[in-house]
Amino acid sequence: MKKLVKFLSLATIVSVGLMGCGGNETQNTSTTAEVKKLNWKLVTSWPKNFPGLGTAPENFAKLVNEMSGGRLTIKVYGAGEIVPGFQVFDAVSQGTAEMGHAASYYWKGKMPAAPIFTATPFGLNAQETNGWIHYGGGLELWRELYEPFGVIPFAGGNTGVQSAGWFKREINKVDDLKGLKMRIPGLGGEVLQKLGGVPVALTGGEIFTSLQSGAIDATEWVGPYNDLAFGFHKVAEHYYVAGWHEPGAMLEFTVNQKVFNALPKDLQAIVEVATRAVNQDMLDEYTVRNNAALDQLQNKHNVELKTFPRDVMLALKNASKEVIEEQKANDPTFNKIMNSYQAFQKQVTQYHNLSELEYYNNRNQ
């Protein structure tokens, strides 16, 4: 983290210096000196300082403070400290907080297309999602979606492929999903519902007790790193690791549009660069931490890793296609965004089948 801060600080100083070379040096210095120090609140959907998800906004705040020389200070609040985890978007939209850190699929009730920007079942992985967002037109569509609410989204981290989840009973056939009460948000929840399951919306802090009490029968959360931290292995015996519902779960930073537009250009750039840095940094961290956590789950807590039977996975894939087509037919905005997403996925899959997949196959021989 310290190396990241130093690198970005240097990059910002150099870029600001170069901009100064092209204009009135006295005027730029004067303008900067007149800017008052700003203090922002950043509300999140995660427990305060929760590994990965909760530390990402903290890292972001440190980067912004360092790069801005203290001109923009951001204080991070965990879920429930100012607003509940599911009210982050409203808080940013209404100006209760200047920024938020959450996942877009929590806002499905406001915008049916919002879940696309977190994850689509059997869709883009983390690497592909970053490509679509930053170079494939995804960010423009995302900001167009949020614009009526006065909110600007930025990519805010990615966990990579998530585990299928923790279950109190084994899943041996498709019918075992019927009546299953599972914490699973977004499009994945709708897929489960189509196969007879009951998706339940819960924030992270509510999951353990809900599993323990029997209020839910299963949960997905993220993967070994976060699952170990929550202790799910203590209350659910069966751990299914082959993910399908969130192949590249992207989180989001949101900023109140009026507040962001009122920033000087250099502070706007600092906010944007810091989000990009944290977006990649989270994926890097999860790549490392999941390995270590999985080792603990298997060798210290004797957790047995399981995968869904082939017919169950096929049923989930077919149901995913049906859900997406239904959503496209029901909502023009969902249709517009998903068409872009699917076109990109078709193109990138062709290339990755020749590059990434072929490499994995060769490496594993």
Short mmCIF file of C-alpha atoms in Angstrom, two decimals:
data_model
loop_
_atom_site.label_atom_id
_atom_site.label_comp_id
_atom_site.label_asym_id
_atom_site.label_seq_id
_atom_site.Cartn_x
_atom_site.Cartn_y
_atom_site.Cartn_z
CA MET A 1 0.00 0.00 0.00
CA LYS A 2 2.82 2.42 0.86
CA LYS A 3 4.49 1.77 -2.49
CA LEU A 4 1.16 2.39 -4.22
CA VAL A 5 0.70 5.69 -2.40
CA LYS A 6 4.22 6.85 -3.27
CA PHE A 7 3.82 5.90 -6.92
CA LEU A 8 0.49 7.63 -7.35
CA SER A 9 1.61 10.68 -5.42
CA LEU A 10 4.58 11.07 -7.74
CA ALA A 11 2.40 10.54 -10.80
CA THR A 12 -0.02 13.21 -9.65
CA ILE A 13 2.72 15.71 -8.82
CA VAL A 14 4.30 15.18 -12.24
CA SER A 15 0.98 15.50 -14.09
CA VAL A 16 0.02 18.66 -12.22
CA GLY A 17 3.48 20.09 -12.87
CA LEU A 18 3.22 19.35 -16.57
CA MET A 19 -0.16 21.05 -16.76
CA GLY A 20 1.40 24.07 -15.08
CA CYS A 21 4.08 24.28 -17.74
CA GLY A 22 1.49 24.87 -20.43
CA GLY A 23 -0.27 27.84 -18.87
CA ASN A 24 0.04 30.79 -16.51
CA GLU A 25 2.15 29.45 -13.65
CA THR A 26 1.23 32.25 -11.26
CA GLN A 27 -2.45 31.87 -11.95
CA ASN A 28 -2.40 28.09 -11.35
CA THR A 29 -0.53 28.48 -8.06
CA SER A 30 -2.91 31.17 -6.89
CA THR A 31 -5.98 29.11 -7.76
CA THR A 32 -4.65 26.09 -5.90
CA ALA A 33 -3.83 28.16 -2.81
CA GLU A 34 -7.36 29.55 -2.66
CA VAL A 35 -9.02 26.13 -2.56
CA LYS A 36 -10.34 25.35 0.91
CA LYS A 37 -9.65 22.00 2.50
CA LEU A 38 -12.57 19.66 1.97
CA ASN A 39 -13.86 16.95 4.27
CA TRP A 40 -16.01 14.20 2.78
CA LYS A 41 -17.97 11.30 4.23
CA LEU A 42 -17.82 7.91 2.49
CA VAL A 43 -20.52 5.41 3.53
CA THR A 44 -20.22 1.72 2.74
CA SER A 45 -22.26 -1.49 2.62
CA TRP A 46 -19.62 -3.39 4.61
CA PRO A 47 -18.64 -3.75 8.25
CA LYS A 48 -15.98 -1.21 9.17
CA ASN A 49 -12.51 -2.38 8.03
CA PHE A 50 -13.86 -5.76 6.92
CA PRO A 51 -11.06 -7.60 5.05
CA GLY A 52 -10.94 -6.69 1.37
CA LEU A 53 -14.35 -5.11 0.93
CA GLY A 54 -14.07 -2.79 3.92
CA THR A 55 -10.38 -2.00 3.63
CA ALA A 56 -10.68 -0.92 -0.02
CA PRO A 57 -12.48 2.37 0.78
CA GLU A 58 -9.98 2.98 3.59
CA ASN A 59 -7.12 2.55 1.11
CA PHE A 60 -8.90 4.90 -1.28
CA ALA A 61 -9.25 7.57 1.41
CA LYS A 62 -5.53 7.31 2.24
CA LEU A 63 -4.57 7.67 -1.43
CA VAL A 64 -6.75 10.74 -1.94
CA ASN A 65 -5.45 12.41 1.21
CA GLU A 66 -1.83 11.73 0.23
CA MET A 67 -2.18 12.77 -3.42
CA SER A 68 -4.12 15.91 -2.61
CA GLY A 69 -1.70 16.99 0.09
CA GLY A 70 -4.54 16.99 2.60
CA ARG A 71 -6.78 19.26 0.50
CA LEU A 72 -9.39 16.49 0.28
CA THR A 73 -9.86 14.34 3.37
CA ILE A 74 -12.31 11.44 3.32
CA LYS A 75 -13.66 9.65 6.40
CA VAL A 76 -15.01 6.15 5.86
CA TYR A 77 -18.08 4.84 7.68
CA GLY A 78 -19.12 1.19 7.88
CA ALA A 79 -22.61 -0.11 7.28
CA GLY A 80 -25.00 1.20 9.92
CA GLU A 81 -22.73 3.96 11.24
CA ILE A 82 -24.56 6.65 9.26
CA VAL A 83 -26.92 4.66 7.02
CA PRO A 84 -27.68 0.94 6.62
CA GLY A 85 -25.72 -0.94 3.97
CA PHE A 86 -28.62 -1.04 1.53
CA GLN A 87 -29.11 2.76 1.70
CA VAL A 88 -25.66 3.82 0.47
CA PHE A 89 -26.89 4.83 -2.97
CA ASP A 90 -29.68 7.00 -1.53
CA ALA A 91 -27.26 8.66 0.89
CA VAL A 92 -24.96 9.68 -1.97
CA SER A 93 -27.83 10.72 -4.21
CA GLN A 94 -29.39 12.90 -1.51
CA GLY A 95 -26.08 14.37 -0.35
CA THR A 96 -26.14 12.78 3.11
CA ALA A 97 -22.65 11.56 2.20
CA GLU A 98 -20.41 12.71 -0.62
CA MET A 99 -19.33 9.18 -1.55
CA GLY A 100 -20.30 5.54 -1.20
CA HIS A 101 -18.75 2.11 -1.65
CA ALA A 102 -21.09 -0.78 -2.36
CA ALA A 103 -22.27 -3.11 -5.13
CA SER A 104 -24.60 -2.00 -7.90
CA TYR A 105 -26.89 -5.02 -7.67
CA TYR A 106 -28.20 -3.69 -4.36
CA TRP A 107 -30.05 -0.99 -6.34
CA LYS A 108 -32.03 -3.42 -8.51
CA GLY A 109 -35.30 -2.05 -7.10
CA LYS A 110 -34.48 1.40 -8.50
CA MET A 111 -32.84 0.29 -11.74
CA PRO A 112 -33.39 -3.24 -13.11
CA ALA A 113 -30.18 -2.88 -15.15
CA ALA A 114 -27.98 -2.01 -12.15
CA PRO A 115 -26.97 -5.64 -11.35
CA ILE A 116 -25.17 -5.93 -14.69
CA PHE A 117 -22.44 -3.68 -13.34
CA THR A 118 -21.70 -6.04 -10.45
CA ALA A 119 -21.91 -9.42 -12.15
CA THR A 120 -23.86 -11.48 -14.65
CA PRO A 121 -24.15 -15.26 -14.17
CA PHE A 122 -21.79 -17.07 -16.54
CA GLY A 123 -20.67 -13.65 -17.77
CA LEU A 124 -17.44 -11.65 -17.78
CA ASN A 125 -14.64 -12.39 -15.35
CA ALA A 126 -12.72 -9.64 -13.53
CA GLN A 127 -10.20 -9.02 -16.29
CA GLU A 128 -12.94 -8.91 -18.93
CA THR A 129 -15.20 -6.72 -16.81
CA ASN A 130 -12.44 -4.12 -16.41
CA GLY A 131 -11.97 -4.17 -20.17
CA TRP A 132 -15.68 -3.64 -20.88
CA ILE A 133 -16.02 -0.90 -18.28
CA HIS A 134 -12.96 1.15 -19.21
CA TYR A 135 -12.54 0.48 -22.93
CA GLY A 136 -15.70 -1.27 -24.14
CA GLY A 137 -18.35 1.38 -23.46
CA GLY A 138 -19.53 0.03 -20.11
CA LEU A 139 -18.61 3.07 -18.04
CA GLU A 140 -20.54 5.43 -20.32
CA LEU A 141 -23.65 3.24 -20.03
CA TRP A 142 -23.21 2.98 -16.27
CA ARG A 143 -22.97 6.74 -15.82
CA GLU A 144 -25.95 7.26 -18.10
CA LEU A 145 -27.94 4.89 -15.87
CA TYR A 146 -27.03 6.72 -12.65
CA GLU A 147 -27.21 10.29 -14.03
CA PRO A 148 -30.93 10.86 -13.20
CA PHE A 149 -30.09 10.21 -9.55
CA GLY A 150 -27.23 12.72 -9.50
CA VAL A 151 -24.67 9.98 -8.87
CA ILE A 152 -21.40 9.24 -10.69
CA PRO A 153 -20.12 5.63 -10.52
CA PHE A 154 -16.52 4.42 -10.71
CA ALA A 155 -15.23 0.84 -10.68
CA GLY A 156 -14.36 0.15 -7.05
CA GLY A 157 -12.69 -3.24 -6.79
CA ASN A 158 -13.19 -6.80 -7.96
CA THR A 159 -13.10 -10.03 -5.98
CA GLY A 160 -12.61 -12.30 -8.98
CA VAL A 161 -14.68 -15.47 -9.41
CA GLN A 162 -16.76 -16.01 -6.28
CA SER A 163 -17.47 -19.33 -4.62
CA ALA A 164 -20.89 -20.93 -5.12
CA GLY A 165 -21.47 -20.76 -1.38
CA TRP A 166 -22.10 -22.52 1.92
CA PHE A 167 -25.01 -24.93 2.26
CA LYS A 168 -26.51 -26.72 5.23
CA ARG A 169 -27.47 -29.65 3.03
CA GLU A 170 -25.90 -31.22 -0.03
CA ILE A 171 -26.99 -30.33 -3.54
CA ASN A 172 -27.09 -33.58 -5.48
CA LYS A 173 -29.76 -32.78 -8.05
CA VAL A 174 -31.67 -29.81 -9.44
CA ASP A 175 -34.71 -30.51 -7.24
CA ASP A 176 -32.53 -29.91 -4.16
CA LEU A 177 -32.65 -26.21 -5.02
CA LYS A 178 -36.44 -26.10 -4.64
CA GLY A 179 -37.47 -24.30 -1.48
CA LEU A 180 -33.84 -23.50 -0.64
CA LYS A 181 -33.65 -20.21 1.25
CA MET A 182 -30.36 -18.66 0.19
CA ARG A 183 -28.73 -15.29 0.64
CA ILE A 184 -27.95 -14.43 -2.98
CA PRO A 185 -28.56 -10.99 -4.53
CA GLY A 186 -28.69 -9.71 -8.10
CA LEU A 187 -29.34 -11.77 -11.19
CA GLY A 188 -28.05 -14.87 -9.43
CA GLY A 189 -30.97 -14.62 -7.00
CA GLU A 190 -33.43 -14.50 -9.87
CA VAL A 191 -31.85 -17.59 -11.40
CA LEU A 192 -32.22 -19.45 -8.11
CA GLN A 193 -35.85 -18.36 -7.92
CA LYS A 194 -36.54 -19.65 -11.42
CA LEU A 195 -35.33 -23.08 -10.27
CA GLY A 196 -37.63 -23.01 -7.24
CA GLY A 197 -35.30 -21.51 -4.64
CA VAL A 198 -35.97 -18.53 -2.39
CA PRO A 199 -33.41 -15.70 -2.68
CA VAL A 200 -32.99 -13.63 0.47
CA ALA A 201 -31.44 -10.14 0.62
CA LEU A 202 -29.05 -9.69 3.56
CA THR A 203 -26.07 -7.48 4.22
CA GLY A 204 -22.82 -9.15 5.24
CA GLY A 205 -23.26 -8.54 8.95
CA GLU A 206 -26.58 -10.41 9.01
CA ILE A 207 -25.53 -13.61 7.27
CA PHE A 208 -23.84 -15.63 10.05
CA THR A 209 -26.69 -15.32 12.53
CA SER A 210 -29.25 -16.04 9.80
CA LEU A 211 -27.43 -19.27 8.91
CA GLN A 212 -27.01 -20.16 12.55
CA SER A 213 -30.69 -19.63 13.38
CA GLY A 214 -31.96 -21.45 10.30
CA ALA A 215 -33.52 -18.32 8.80
CA ILE A 216 -31.60 -19.25 5.64
CA ASP A 217 -30.35 -22.62 4.39
CA ALA A 218 -27.39 -21.37 2.39
CA THR A 219 -25.39 -18.29 1.48
CA GLU A 220 -22.96 -17.03 -1.06
CA TRP A 221 -20.72 -14.19 0.01
CA VAL A 222 -17.38 -13.84 -1.76
CA GLY A 223 -14.80 -16.58 -1.40
CA PRO A 224 -12.35 -18.20 1.05
CA TYR A 225 -10.78 -14.92 2.27
CA ASN A 226 -14.04 -13.35 3.44
CA ASP A 227 -15.85 -16.62 4.16
CA LEU A 228 -13.16 -17.58 6.67
CA ALA A 229 -13.34 -14.15 8.30
CA PHE A 230 -17.10 -14.56 8.83
CA GLY A 231 -16.70 -18.11 10.09
CA PHE A 232 -19.30 -19.67 7.81
CA HIS A 233 -17.63 -23.06 8.22
CA LYS A 234 -18.93 -23.10 11.78
CA VAL A 235 -22.60 -23.03 10.75
CA ALA A 236 -22.75 -24.62 7.27
CA GLU A 237 -21.06 -27.91 6.45
CA HIS A 238 -21.04 -27.99 2.66
CA TYR A 239 -18.77 -25.59 0.75
CA TYR A 240 -19.33 -25.41 -3.00
CA VAL A 241 -16.46 -23.61 -4.67
CA ALA A 242 -17.20 -23.68 -8.41
CA GLY A 243 -18.70 -20.25 -8.99
CA TRP A 244 -21.34 -19.38 -11.59
CA HIS A 245 -23.36 -16.42 -10.30
CA GLU A 246 -20.58 -13.82 -9.90
CA PRO A 247 -17.67 -14.60 -12.21
CA GLY A 248 -16.09 -11.19 -11.66
CA ALA A 249 -17.92 -9.30 -8.97
CA MET A 250 -17.15 -5.62 -9.41
CA LEU A 251 -17.82 -3.16 -6.61
CA GLU A 252 -18.42 0.55 -7.05
CA PHE A 253 -17.42 3.91 -5.73
CA THR A 254 -20.21 6.44 -6.12
CA VAL A 255 -19.85 10.21 -5.86
CA ASN A 256 -22.53 12.86 -5.58
CA GLN A 257 -22.55 14.54 -8.99
CA LYS A 258 -22.89 18.14 -7.78
CA VAL A 259 -20.13 17.72 -5.23
CA PHE A 260 -17.79 16.08 -7.75
CA ASN A 261 -18.43 18.72 -10.42
CA ALA A 262 -17.62 21.44 -7.90
CA LEU A 263 -14.12 20.04 -7.36
CA PRO A 264 -11.10 21.61 -9.05
CA LYS A 265 -9.96 19.57 -12.05
CA ASP A 266 -6.88 18.22 -10.30
CA LEU A 267 -8.93 16.89 -7.37
CA GLN A 268 -11.36 15.28 -9.80
CA ALA A 269 -8.40 13.56 -11.45
CA ILE A 270 -7.08 12.42 -8.07
CA VAL A 271 -10.43 10.84 -7.17
CA GLU A 272 -10.59 9.05 -10.52
CA VAL A 273 -6.98 7.81 -10.40
CA ALA A 274 -7.43 6.58 -6.83
CA THR A 275 -10.54 4.58 -7.75
CA ARG A 276 -8.66 2.95 -10.63
CA ALA A 277 -5.78 2.06 -8.31
CA VAL A 278 -8.03 0.54 -5.66
CA ASN A 279 -10.05 -1.30 -8.30
CA GLN A 280 -6.93 -3.21 -9.36
CA ASP A 281 -5.45 -3.43 -5.88
CA MET A 282 -8.46 -5.31 -4.52
CA LEU A 283 -8.20 -7.97 -7.23
CA ASP A 284 -4.49 -8.35 -6.52
CA GLU A 285 -5.19 -8.80 -2.81
CA TYR A 286 -7.98 -11.34 -3.27
CA THR A 287 -5.77 -13.39 -5.58
CA VAL A 288 -3.29 -13.79 -2.73
CA ARG A 289 -5.61 -13.93 0.30
CA ASN A 290 -8.01 -16.50 -1.14
CA ASN A 291 -5.15 -18.96 -1.55
CA ALA A 292 -4.06 -18.65 2.08
CA ALA A 293 -7.63 -18.76 3.43
CA LEU A 294 -8.52 -21.82 1.38
CA ASP A 295 -5.52 -23.60 2.84
CA GLN A 296 -6.75 -22.81 6.37
CA LEU A 297 -10.30 -23.93 5.62
CA GLN A 298 -9.10 -27.26 4.26
CA ASN A 299 -6.19 -28.08 6.55
CA LYS A 300 -7.12 -26.38 9.82
CA HIS A 301 -10.92 -26.57 9.78
CA ASN A 302 -11.26 -29.76 7.67
CA VAL A 303 -13.63 -28.20 5.17
CA GLU A 304 -14.31 -30.43 2.17
CA LEU A 305 -14.54 -28.61 -1.16
CA LYS A 306 -17.46 -29.59 -3.37
CA THR A 307 -18.75 -28.78 -6.84
CA PHE A 308 -22.27 -28.92 -8.17
CA PRO A 309 -23.17 -31.97 -10.27
CA ARG A 310 -23.08 -31.32 -14.01
CA ASP A 311 -26.88 -31.37 -14.39
CA VAL A 312 -27.25 -28.74 -11.65
CA MET A 313 -24.70 -26.45 -13.28
CA LEU A 314 -26.36 -26.90 -16.66
CA ALA A 315 -29.75 -26.05 -15.16
CA LEU A 316 -28.29 -22.90 -13.61
CA LYS A 317 -26.80 -21.88 -16.95
CA ASN A 318 -30.04 -22.44 -18.86
CA ALA A 319 -32.03 -20.57 -16.21
CA SER A 320 -29.53 -17.71 -16.40
CA LYS A 321 -30.16 -17.36 -20.13
CA GLU A 322 -33.91 -17.29 -19.52
CA VAL A 323 -33.65 -14.66 -16.79
CA ILE A 324 -31.49 -12.40 -18.94
CA GLU A 325 -33.79 -12.67 -21.94
CA GLU A 326 -36.82 -11.93 -19.78
CA GLN A 327 -35.11 -8.87 -18.33
CA LYS A 328 -34.17 -7.66 -21.78
CA ALA A 329 -37.79 -7.98 -22.92
CA ASN A 330 -39.14 -6.20 -19.85
CA ASP A 331 -36.78 -3.22 -19.60
CA PRO A 332 -35.42 -1.20 -22.56
CA THR A 333 -32.46 0.10 -20.53
CA PHE A 334 -31.52 -3.41 -19.40
CA ASN A 335 -31.76 -4.49 -23.04
CA LYS A 336 -29.48 -1.68 -24.20
CA ILE A 337 -26.80 -2.31 -21.59
CA MET A 338 -26.96 -6.10 -21.83
CA ASN A 339 -26.61 -5.96 -25.62
CA SER A 340 -23.34 -4.07 -25.15
CA TYR A 341 -22.23 -6.52 -22.45
CA GLN A 342 -23.07 -9.60 -24.54
CA ALA A 343 -21.42 -8.24 -27.68
CA PHE A 344 -18.24 -7.61 -25.71
CA GLN A 345 -18.41 -11.04 -24.08
CA LYS A 346 -18.75 -12.74 -27.46
CA GLN A 347 -15.68 -10.96 -28.78
CA VAL A 348 -13.50 -11.40 -25.71
CA THR A 349 -14.48 -15.06 -25.35
CA GLN A 350 -13.25 -15.81 -28.84
CA TYR A 351 -9.88 -14.34 -28.00
CA HIS A 352 -9.62 -15.76 -24.49
CA ASN A 353 -10.46 -19.26 -25.71
CA LEU A 354 -7.36 -19.00 -27.89
CA SER A 355 -5.19 -17.32 -25.28
CA GLU A 356 -6.16 -17.67 -21.61
CA LEU A 357 -8.08 -20.95 -21.84
CA GLU A 358 -5.55 -22.58 -24.12
CA TYR A 359 -2.78 -21.50 -21.79
CA TYR A 360 -4.56 -22.92 -18.72
CA ASN A 361 -5.11 -26.20 -20.54
CA ASN A 362 -1.46 -26.39 -21.50
CA ARG A 363 -0.30 -25.42 -18.02
CA ASN A 364 -2.47 -28.06 -16.37
CA GLN A 365 -1.38 -30.95 -18.61
#
